Short mmCIF file of C-alpha atoms in Angstrom, two decimals:
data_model
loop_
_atom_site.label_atom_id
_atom_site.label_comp_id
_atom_site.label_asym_id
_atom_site.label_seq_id
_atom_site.Cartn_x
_atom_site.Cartn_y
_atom_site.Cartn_z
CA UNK A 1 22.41 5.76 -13.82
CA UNK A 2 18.80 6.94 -13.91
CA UNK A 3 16.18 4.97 -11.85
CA UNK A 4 12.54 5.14 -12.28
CA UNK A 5 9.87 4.49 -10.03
CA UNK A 6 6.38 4.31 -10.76
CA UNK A 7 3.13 3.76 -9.05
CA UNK A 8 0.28 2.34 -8.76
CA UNK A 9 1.02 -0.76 -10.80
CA UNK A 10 -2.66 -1.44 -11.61
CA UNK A 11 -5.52 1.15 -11.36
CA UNK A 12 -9.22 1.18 -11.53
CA UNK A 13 -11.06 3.76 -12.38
CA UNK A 14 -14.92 4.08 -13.12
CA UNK A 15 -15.51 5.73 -16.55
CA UNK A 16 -15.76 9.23 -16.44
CA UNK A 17 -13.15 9.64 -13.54
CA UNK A 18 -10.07 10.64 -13.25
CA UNK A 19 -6.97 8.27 -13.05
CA UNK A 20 -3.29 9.59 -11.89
CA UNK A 21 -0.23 7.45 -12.10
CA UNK A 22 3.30 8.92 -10.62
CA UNK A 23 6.80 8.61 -11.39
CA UNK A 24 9.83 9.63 -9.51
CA UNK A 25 13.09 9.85 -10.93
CA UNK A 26 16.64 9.48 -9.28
CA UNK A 27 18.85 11.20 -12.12
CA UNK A 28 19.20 15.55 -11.93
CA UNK A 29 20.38 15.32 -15.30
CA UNK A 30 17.14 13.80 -16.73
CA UNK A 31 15.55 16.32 -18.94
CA UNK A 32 13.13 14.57 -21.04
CA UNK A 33 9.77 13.17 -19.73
CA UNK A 34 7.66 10.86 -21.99
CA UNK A 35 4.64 8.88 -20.94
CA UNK A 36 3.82 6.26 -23.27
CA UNK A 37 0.54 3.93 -23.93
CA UNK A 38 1.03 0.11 -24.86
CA UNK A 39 -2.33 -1.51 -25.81
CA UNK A 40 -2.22 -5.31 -25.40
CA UNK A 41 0.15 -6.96 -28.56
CA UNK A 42 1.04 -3.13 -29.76
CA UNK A 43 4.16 -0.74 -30.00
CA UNK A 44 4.21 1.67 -27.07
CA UNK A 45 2.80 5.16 -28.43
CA UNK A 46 3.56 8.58 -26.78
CA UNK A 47 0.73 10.09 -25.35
CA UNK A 48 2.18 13.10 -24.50
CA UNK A 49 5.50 14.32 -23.10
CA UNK A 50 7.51 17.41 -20.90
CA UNK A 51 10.75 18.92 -20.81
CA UNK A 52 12.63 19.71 -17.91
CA UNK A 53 12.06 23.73 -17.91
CA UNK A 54 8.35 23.60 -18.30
CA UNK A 55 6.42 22.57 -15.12
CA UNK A 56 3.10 21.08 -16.74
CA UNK A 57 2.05 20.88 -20.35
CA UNK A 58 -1.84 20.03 -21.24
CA UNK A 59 -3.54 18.23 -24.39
CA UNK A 60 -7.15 17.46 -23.66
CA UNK A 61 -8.22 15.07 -21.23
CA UNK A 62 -4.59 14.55 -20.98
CA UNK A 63 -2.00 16.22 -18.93
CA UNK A 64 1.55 16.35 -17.27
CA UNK A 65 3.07 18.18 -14.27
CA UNK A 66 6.77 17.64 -13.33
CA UNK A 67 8.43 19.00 -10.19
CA UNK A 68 12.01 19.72 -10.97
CA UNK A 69 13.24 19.75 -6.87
CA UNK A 70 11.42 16.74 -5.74
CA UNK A 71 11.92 14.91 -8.94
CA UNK A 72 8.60 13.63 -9.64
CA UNK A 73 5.92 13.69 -12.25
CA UNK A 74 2.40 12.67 -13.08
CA UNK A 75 0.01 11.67 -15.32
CA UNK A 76 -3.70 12.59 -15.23
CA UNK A 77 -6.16 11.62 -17.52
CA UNK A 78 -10.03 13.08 -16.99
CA UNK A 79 -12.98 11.96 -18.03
CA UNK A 80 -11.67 8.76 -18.38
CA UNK A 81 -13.15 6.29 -21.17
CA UNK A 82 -12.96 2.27 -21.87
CA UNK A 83 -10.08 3.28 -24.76
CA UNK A 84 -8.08 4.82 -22.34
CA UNK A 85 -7.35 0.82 -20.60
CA UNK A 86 -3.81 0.06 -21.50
CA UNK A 87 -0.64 -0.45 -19.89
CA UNK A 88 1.18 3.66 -19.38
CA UNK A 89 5.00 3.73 -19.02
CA UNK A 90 6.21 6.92 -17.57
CA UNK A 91 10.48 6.98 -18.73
CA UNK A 92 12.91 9.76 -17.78
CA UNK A 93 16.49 10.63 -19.04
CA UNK A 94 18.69 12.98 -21.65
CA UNK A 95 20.75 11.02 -24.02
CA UNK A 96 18.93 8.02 -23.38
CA UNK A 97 15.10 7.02 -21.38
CA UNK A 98 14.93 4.74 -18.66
CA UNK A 99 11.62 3.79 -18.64
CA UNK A 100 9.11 2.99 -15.57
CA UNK A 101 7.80 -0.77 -15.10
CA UNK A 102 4.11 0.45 -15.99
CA UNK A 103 0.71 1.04 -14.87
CA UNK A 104 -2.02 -1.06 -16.11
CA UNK A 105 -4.88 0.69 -16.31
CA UNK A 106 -8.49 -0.66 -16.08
CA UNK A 107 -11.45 1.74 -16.95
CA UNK A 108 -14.91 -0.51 -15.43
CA UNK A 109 -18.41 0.58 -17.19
CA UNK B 1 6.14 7.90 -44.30
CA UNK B 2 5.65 8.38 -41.42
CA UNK B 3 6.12 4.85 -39.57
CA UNK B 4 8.62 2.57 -38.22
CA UNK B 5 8.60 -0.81 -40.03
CA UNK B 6 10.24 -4.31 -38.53
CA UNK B 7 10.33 -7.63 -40.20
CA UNK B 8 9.79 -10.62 -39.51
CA UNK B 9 6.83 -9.85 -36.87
CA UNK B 10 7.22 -12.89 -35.43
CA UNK B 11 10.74 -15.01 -35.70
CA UNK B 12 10.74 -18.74 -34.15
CA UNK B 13 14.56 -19.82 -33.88
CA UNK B 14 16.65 -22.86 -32.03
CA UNK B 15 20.09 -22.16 -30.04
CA UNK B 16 22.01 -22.81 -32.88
CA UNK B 17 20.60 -20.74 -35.61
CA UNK B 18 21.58 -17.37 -37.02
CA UNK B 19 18.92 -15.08 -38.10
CA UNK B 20 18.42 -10.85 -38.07
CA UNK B 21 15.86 -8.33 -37.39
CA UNK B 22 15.26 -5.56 -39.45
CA UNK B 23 13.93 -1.97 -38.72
CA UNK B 24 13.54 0.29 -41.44
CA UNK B 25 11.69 4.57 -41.51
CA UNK B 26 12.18 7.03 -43.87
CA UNK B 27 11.10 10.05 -41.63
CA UNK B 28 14.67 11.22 -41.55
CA UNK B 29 15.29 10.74 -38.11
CA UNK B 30 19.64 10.31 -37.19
CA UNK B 31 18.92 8.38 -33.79
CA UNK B 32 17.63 4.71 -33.90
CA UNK B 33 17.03 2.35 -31.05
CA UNK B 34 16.72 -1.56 -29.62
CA UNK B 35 14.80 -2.38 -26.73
CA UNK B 36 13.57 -6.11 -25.43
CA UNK B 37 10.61 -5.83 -23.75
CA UNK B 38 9.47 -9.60 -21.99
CA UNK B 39 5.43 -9.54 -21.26
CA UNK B 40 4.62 -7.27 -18.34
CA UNK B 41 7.86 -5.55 -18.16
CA UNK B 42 8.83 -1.79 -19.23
CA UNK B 43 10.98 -1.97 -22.36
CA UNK B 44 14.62 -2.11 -21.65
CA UNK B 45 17.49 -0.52 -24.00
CA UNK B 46 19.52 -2.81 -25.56
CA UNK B 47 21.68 -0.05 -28.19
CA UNK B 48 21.52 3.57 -29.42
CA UNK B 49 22.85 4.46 -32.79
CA UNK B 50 23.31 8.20 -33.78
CA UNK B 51 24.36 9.25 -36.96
CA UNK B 52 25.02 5.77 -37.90
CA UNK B 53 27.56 4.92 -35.34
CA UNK B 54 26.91 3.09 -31.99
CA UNK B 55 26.68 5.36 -29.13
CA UNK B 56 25.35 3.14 -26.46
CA UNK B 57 25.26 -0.30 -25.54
CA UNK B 58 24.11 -1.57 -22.46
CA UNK B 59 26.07 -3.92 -21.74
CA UNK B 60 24.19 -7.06 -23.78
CA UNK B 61 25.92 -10.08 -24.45
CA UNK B 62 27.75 -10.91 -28.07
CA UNK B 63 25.53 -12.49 -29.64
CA UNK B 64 23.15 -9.72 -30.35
CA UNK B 65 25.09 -7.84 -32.56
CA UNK B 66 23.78 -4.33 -33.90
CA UNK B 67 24.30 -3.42 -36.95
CA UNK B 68 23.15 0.40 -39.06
CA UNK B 69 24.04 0.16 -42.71
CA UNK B 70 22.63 3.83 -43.54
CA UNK B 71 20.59 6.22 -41.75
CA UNK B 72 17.15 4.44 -42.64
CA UNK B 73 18.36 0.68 -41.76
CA UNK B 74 19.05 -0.81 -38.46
CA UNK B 75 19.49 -4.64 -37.91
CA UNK B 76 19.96 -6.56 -34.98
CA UNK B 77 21.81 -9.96 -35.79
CA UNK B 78 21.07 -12.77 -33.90
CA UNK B 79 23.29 -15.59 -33.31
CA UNK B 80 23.41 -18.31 -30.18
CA UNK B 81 20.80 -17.40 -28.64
CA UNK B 82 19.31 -18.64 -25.12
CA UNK B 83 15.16 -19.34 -24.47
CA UNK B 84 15.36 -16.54 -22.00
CA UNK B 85 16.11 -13.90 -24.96
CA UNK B 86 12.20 -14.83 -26.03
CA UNK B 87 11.19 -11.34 -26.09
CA UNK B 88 9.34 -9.04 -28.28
CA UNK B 89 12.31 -6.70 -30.01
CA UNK B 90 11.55 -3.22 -30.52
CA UNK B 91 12.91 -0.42 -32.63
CA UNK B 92 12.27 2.79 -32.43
CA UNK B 93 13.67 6.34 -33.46
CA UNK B 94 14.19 9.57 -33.20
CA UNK B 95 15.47 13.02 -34.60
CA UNK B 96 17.90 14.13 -32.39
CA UNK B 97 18.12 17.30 -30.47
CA UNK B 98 20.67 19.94 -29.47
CA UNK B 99 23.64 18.69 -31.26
CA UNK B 100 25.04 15.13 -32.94
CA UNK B 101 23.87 12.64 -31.06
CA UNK B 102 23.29 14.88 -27.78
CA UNK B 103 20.06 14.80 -26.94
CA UNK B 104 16.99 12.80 -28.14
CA UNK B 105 13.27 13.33 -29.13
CA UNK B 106 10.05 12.05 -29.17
CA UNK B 107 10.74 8.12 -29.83
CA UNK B 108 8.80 6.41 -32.39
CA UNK B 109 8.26 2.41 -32.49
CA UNK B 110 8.20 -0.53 -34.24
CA UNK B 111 5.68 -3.19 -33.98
CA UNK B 112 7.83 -5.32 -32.79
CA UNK B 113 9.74 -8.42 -33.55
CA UNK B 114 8.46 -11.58 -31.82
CA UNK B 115 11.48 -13.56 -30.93
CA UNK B 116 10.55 -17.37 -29.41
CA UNK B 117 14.49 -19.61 -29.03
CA UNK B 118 13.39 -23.01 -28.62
#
């Protein structure tokens, strides 16, 4: 079955910068890339997601790139501000996601 | 509508009770979903339903048993439970993709059930 690795597990960031989290994936068949944000006490809300025959897919400070062969993909955020602190799950799969265990994500004023 | 609704949000139970969750949307969507998510863990599938009918389990004991009247309602019934199924319960769906219960979309969740077995 699909196995997802993520990384870092917690990440600090000064406002303004950038943060990147990555995933790797195990399963070829995966086609479906989601990345989701979980505020403390919420549901987990897509932030934005990429499909296995595009390589990187943009929506303001937000973006995803994917690499197909080496079966990894990341998350960058720019221009980072205190909203953007949550926890991110990256997940991967087809019929079903297998989700990442999370980065938490600290944005310091 | 364009939400996910679950009741109760928060669900205090002993070993021997029997109680259900409830998931409700209206957005049309044939693919519905149960995940358990314990605090600082990714959430973990627990079912898939598409088109009303189970199409995944993974493997979780008998005494959660799934349950999707009609393509809005999903229900999770709860029955013997253990302290270590204390989890928050989420449900989420999806329109499906490609085909009858082929591929699957964007996911859209719950708030969450808050499950505490004393």
């Amino acid at each position: 079955g699909e196995n997802v690795e993520q990384h870092p597990s917690t990440l600090s960031v000064q406002e303004g910068d950038s943060a990147v989290i990555k995933c790797t994936y195990s399963d070829s068949a995966s086609n479906y890339f989601p990345w989701y944000k979980q505020e403390l006490g919420k549901r987990p809300q897509l932030i934005i997601d990429i499909r296995s025959n595009v390589g990187e897919k943009k929506d303001q400070r937000i973006a995803v790139t994917l690499n197909k062969t080496a079966k990894h993909f990341s998350l960058h955020i720019t221009e980072t501000q205190p909203e953007d602190s949550a926890v991110y799950f990256c997940a991967a799969g087809d019929d079903k996601i297998i989700f990442g265990k999370g980065t938490r994500l600290h944005i310091l004023p | 509508d364009t939400e996910v609704t679950q009741t109760p949000k928060h669900l205090v139970m002993g070993m021997t009770n029997k109680k259900s969750l409830k998931c409700e949307q209206h957005m049309g969507h044939r693919a519905m979903y149960w995940y358990k998510q314990k605090a600082k863990k990714p959430p973990e599938l627990m079912f898939v339903y598409s088109y009303e009918k189970l199409s995944i389990n993974e493997s979780v004991p008998s005494r959660f048993s799934p349950e999707c009247p009609n393509s809005s309602l999903l229900n999770l019934h709860l029955h013997a439970l253990q302290p270590e199924d204390s989890a928050l319960y989420l449900c989420a769906s999806s329109p499906p993709t490609g085909g009858r219960g082929v591929k699957y979309d964007e996911q859209f969740f719950g708030p969450g059930t808050r499950l505490t077995v004393l």
